[in-house]
Short mmCIF file of C-alpha atoms in Angstrom, two decimals:
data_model
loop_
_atom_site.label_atom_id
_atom_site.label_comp_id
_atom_site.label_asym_id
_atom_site.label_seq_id
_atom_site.Cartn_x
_atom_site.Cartn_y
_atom_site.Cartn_z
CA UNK A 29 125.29 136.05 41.03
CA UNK A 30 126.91 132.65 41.47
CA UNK A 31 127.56 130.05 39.28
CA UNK A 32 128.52 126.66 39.44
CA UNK A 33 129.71 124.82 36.65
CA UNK A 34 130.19 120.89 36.68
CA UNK A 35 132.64 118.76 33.97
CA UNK A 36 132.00 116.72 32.29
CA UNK A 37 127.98 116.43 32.63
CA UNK A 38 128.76 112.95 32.13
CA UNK A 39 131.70 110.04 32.59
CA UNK A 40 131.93 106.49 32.03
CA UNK A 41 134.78 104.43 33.37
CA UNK A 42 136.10 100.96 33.89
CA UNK A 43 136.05 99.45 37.47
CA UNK A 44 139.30 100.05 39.04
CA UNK A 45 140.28 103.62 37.54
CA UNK A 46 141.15 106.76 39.78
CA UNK A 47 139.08 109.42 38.45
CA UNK A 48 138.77 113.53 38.83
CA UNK A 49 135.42 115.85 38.77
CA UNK A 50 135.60 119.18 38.34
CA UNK A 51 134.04 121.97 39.95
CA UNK A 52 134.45 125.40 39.34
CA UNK A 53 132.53 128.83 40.25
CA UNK A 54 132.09 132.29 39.44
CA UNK A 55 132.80 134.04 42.60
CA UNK A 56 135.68 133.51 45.23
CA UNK A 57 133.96 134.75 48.22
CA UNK A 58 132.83 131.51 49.60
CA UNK A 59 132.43 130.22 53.23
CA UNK A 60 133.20 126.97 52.07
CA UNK A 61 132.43 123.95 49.14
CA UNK A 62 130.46 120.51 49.58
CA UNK A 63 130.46 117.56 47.49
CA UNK A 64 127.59 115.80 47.47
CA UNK A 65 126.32 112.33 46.18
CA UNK A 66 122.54 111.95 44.74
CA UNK A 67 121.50 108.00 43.21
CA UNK A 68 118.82 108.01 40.78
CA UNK A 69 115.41 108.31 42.68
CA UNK A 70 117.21 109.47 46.19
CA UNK A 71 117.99 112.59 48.22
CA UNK A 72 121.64 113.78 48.13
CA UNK A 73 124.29 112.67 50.47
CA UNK A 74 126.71 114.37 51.95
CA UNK A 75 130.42 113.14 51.14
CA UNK A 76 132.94 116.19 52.19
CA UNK A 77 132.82 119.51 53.44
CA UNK A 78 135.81 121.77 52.62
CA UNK A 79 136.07 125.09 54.80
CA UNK A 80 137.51 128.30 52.47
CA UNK A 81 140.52 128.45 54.64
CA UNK A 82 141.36 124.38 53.22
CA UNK A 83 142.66 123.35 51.13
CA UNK A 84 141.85 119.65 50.98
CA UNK A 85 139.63 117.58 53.05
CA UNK A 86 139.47 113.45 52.75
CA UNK A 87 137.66 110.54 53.09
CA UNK A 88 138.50 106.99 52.63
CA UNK A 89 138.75 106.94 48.70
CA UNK A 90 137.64 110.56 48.11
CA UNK A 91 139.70 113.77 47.97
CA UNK A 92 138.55 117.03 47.34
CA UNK A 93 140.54 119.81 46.66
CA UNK A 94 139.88 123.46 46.85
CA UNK A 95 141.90 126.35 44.54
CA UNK A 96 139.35 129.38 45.87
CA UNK A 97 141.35 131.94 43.98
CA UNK A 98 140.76 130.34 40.95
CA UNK A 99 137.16 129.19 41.64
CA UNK A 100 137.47 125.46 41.24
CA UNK A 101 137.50 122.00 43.38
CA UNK A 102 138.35 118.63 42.11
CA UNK A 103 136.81 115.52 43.98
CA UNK A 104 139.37 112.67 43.16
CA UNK A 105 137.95 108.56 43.69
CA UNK A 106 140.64 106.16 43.89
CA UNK A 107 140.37 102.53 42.65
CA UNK A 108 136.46 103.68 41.82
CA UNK A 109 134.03 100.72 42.19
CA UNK A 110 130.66 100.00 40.88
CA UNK A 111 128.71 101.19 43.76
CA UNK A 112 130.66 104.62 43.07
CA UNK A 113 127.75 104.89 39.98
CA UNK A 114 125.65 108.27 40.74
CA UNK A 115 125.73 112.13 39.82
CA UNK A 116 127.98 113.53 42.32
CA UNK A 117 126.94 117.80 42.83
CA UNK A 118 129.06 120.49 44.12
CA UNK A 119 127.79 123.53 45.84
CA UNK A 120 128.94 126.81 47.25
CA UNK A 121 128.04 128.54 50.57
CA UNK A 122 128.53 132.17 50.29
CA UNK A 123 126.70 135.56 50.68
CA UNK A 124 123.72 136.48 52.63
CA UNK A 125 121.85 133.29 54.98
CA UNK A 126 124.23 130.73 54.15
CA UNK A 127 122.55 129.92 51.13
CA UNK A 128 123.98 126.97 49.03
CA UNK A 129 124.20 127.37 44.87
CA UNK A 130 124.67 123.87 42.89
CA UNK A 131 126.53 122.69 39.89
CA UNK A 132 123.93 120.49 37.64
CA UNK A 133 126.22 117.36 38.63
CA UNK A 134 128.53 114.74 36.94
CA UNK A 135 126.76 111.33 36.06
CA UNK A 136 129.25 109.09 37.06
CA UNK A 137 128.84 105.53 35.86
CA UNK A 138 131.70 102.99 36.83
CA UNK A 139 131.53 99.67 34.60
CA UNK A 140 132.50 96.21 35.43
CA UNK B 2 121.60 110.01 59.49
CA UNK B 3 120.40 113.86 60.04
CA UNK B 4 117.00 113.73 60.92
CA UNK B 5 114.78 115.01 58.46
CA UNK B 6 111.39 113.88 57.50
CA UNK B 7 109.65 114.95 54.21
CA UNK B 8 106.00 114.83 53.64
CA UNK B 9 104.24 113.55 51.28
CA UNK B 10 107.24 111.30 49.37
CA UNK B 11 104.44 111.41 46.60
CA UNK B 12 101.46 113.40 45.50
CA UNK B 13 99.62 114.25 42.53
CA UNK B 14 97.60 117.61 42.62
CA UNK B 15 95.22 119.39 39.56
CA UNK B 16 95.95 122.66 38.20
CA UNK B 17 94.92 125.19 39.99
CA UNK B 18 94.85 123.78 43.72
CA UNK B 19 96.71 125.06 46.44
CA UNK B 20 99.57 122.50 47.92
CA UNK B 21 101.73 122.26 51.47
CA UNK B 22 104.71 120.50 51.76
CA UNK B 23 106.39 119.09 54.87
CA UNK B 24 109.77 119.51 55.89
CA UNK B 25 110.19 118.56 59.74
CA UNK B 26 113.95 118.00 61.57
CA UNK B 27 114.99 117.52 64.29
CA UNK B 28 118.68 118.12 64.55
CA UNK B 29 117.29 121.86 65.89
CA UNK B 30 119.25 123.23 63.40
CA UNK B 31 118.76 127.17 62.42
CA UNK B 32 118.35 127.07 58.71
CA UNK B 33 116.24 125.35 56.50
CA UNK B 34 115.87 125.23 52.69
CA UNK B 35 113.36 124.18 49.86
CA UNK B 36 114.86 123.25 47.23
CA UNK B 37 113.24 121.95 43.41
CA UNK B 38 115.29 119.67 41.22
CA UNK B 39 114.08 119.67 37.74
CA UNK B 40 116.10 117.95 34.68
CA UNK B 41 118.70 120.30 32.99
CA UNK B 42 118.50 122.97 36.01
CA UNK B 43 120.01 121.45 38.56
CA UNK B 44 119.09 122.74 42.30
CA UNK B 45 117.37 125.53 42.87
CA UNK B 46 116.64 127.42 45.75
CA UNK B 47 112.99 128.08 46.62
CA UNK B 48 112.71 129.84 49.93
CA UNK B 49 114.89 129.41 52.93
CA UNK B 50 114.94 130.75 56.83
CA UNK B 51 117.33 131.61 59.31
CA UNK B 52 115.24 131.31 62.42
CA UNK B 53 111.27 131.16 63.76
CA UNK B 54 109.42 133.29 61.24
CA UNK B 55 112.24 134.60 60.01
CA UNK B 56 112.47 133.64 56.04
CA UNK B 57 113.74 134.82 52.33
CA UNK B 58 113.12 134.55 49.08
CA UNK B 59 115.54 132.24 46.93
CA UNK B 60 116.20 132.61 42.89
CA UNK B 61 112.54 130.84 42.05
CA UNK B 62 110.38 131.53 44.68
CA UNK B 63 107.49 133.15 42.42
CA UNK B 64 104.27 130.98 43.25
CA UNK B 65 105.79 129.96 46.06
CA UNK B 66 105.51 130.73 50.25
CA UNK B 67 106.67 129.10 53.38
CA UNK B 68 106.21 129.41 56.78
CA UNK B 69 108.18 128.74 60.14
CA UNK B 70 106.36 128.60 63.27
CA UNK B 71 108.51 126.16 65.10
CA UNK B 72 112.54 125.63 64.85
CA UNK B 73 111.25 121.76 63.37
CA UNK B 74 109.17 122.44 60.89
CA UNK B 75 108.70 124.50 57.57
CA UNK B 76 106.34 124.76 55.51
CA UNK B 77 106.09 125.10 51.30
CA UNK B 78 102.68 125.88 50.08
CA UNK B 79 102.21 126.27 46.11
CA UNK B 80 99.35 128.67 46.42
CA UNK B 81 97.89 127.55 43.21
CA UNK B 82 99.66 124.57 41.51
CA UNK B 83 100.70 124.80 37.99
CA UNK B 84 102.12 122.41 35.66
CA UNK B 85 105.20 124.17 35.99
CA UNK B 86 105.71 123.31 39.53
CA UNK B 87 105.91 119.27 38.64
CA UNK B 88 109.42 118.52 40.30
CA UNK B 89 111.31 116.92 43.19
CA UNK B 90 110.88 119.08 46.14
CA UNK B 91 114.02 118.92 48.47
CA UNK B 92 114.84 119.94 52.36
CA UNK B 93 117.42 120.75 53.59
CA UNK B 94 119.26 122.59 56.92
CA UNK B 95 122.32 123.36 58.24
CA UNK B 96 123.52 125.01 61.75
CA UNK B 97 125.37 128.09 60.38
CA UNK B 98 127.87 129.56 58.53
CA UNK B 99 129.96 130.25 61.01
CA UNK B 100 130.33 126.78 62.62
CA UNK B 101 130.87 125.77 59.00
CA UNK B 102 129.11 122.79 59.14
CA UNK B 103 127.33 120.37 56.31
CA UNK B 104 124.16 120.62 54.71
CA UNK B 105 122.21 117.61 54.88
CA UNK B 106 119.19 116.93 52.51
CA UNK B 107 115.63 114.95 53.21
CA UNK B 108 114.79 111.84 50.68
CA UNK B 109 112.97 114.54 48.51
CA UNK B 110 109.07 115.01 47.48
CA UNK B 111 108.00 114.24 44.17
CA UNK B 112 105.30 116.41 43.22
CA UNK B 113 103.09 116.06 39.91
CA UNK B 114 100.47 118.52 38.85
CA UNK B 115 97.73 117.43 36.19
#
């Protein structure tokens, strides 16, 4: 069974900081890795898709890495911002009907 | 935006009633997912399906069925509601795996049972 671990569960930074979230998961046989972004009370968002053959996909301020050997991604914000505050989820796609397994999320607050 | 449309946003049910859920798209993608969010679990998967009346079980679907009849729209019923089942309620679909294309997620359901 997969599993998707997230950490830290929870980060606080200044405005201005680059910043790394972790990602990692149990089993290697993936179709591919999203990062998502959920604020409180809202449905989740869809910041980067990385395909298993990737190994890094970007967008504007956001990087995300993929290491599927080792079972882990890294989504790296640059120069992070207070509007950057909100758990940010990773998930998996892999064995039968495309089904995607979550991490519980990193609660990312960003201070001014 | 992907279109999806979740109904009801909000509803509050007693013990023991049965419940349906609306998750309707129309992006005509093939899969669809239910999803609950509860505090400390993260995601998990509900039921999903891969086509028209074509559907599976996920890791909590006990209590739980869905229906398909139409590529837009799937259904969640809680068959009898239990406290237990108070959570956020989430949508989703993609195309397919091999076109390796994103998930996208509807605004969520919040669902109380008293």
């Amino acid at each position: 069974k997969q599993e998707v671990t997230q950490i830290p569960a929870a980060l606080s930074v200044p405005e201005g900081e680059n910043l790394v979230l972790n990602c990692s998961f149990t089993d290697s046989a993936i179709y591919n890795l999203q990062w998502f972004r959920q604020d409180p009370g809202k449905g989740l968002t869809s910041l980067l898709l990385i395909q298993s053959s990737q190994r890094e996909q970007t967008s504007g301020r956001l990087n995300a890495s993929l290491d599927k050997s080792s079972g882990r991604s890294t989504l790296y914000i640059a120069a992070s911002q207070p509007g950057d505050s909100a758990t940010y989820l990773c998930a998996v796609v892999g064995g039968g009907g495309n089904k995607l397994t979550f991490g519980t999320g990193t609660q990312l607050k960003v201070e001014l | 935006d992907a279109g999806i449309t979740q109904s009801p946003r909000h509803k509050v049910t007693e013990t023991g009633t049965p419940v349906t859920l609306r998750c309707h798209q129309t992006e005509n993608h093939r899969y669809m997912y239910w999803y609950r969010q509860d505090p400390g679990h993260g995601l998990r998967l509900i039921h999903y399906s891969y086509g028209v009346k074509d559907t599976d079980k996920g890791e909590v679907s006990d209590g739980y069925s869905v229906s398909r009849s139409k590529t837009e729209d799937f259904l969640l019923t809680l068959e009898s509601a239990t406290s237990s089942q108070t959570s956020v309620y989430f949508c989703a679909i993609s195309e397919s795996v091999a076109a390796n294309t994103e998930a996208f997620f509807g605004q969520g359901t919040r669902l109380t049972v008293v």
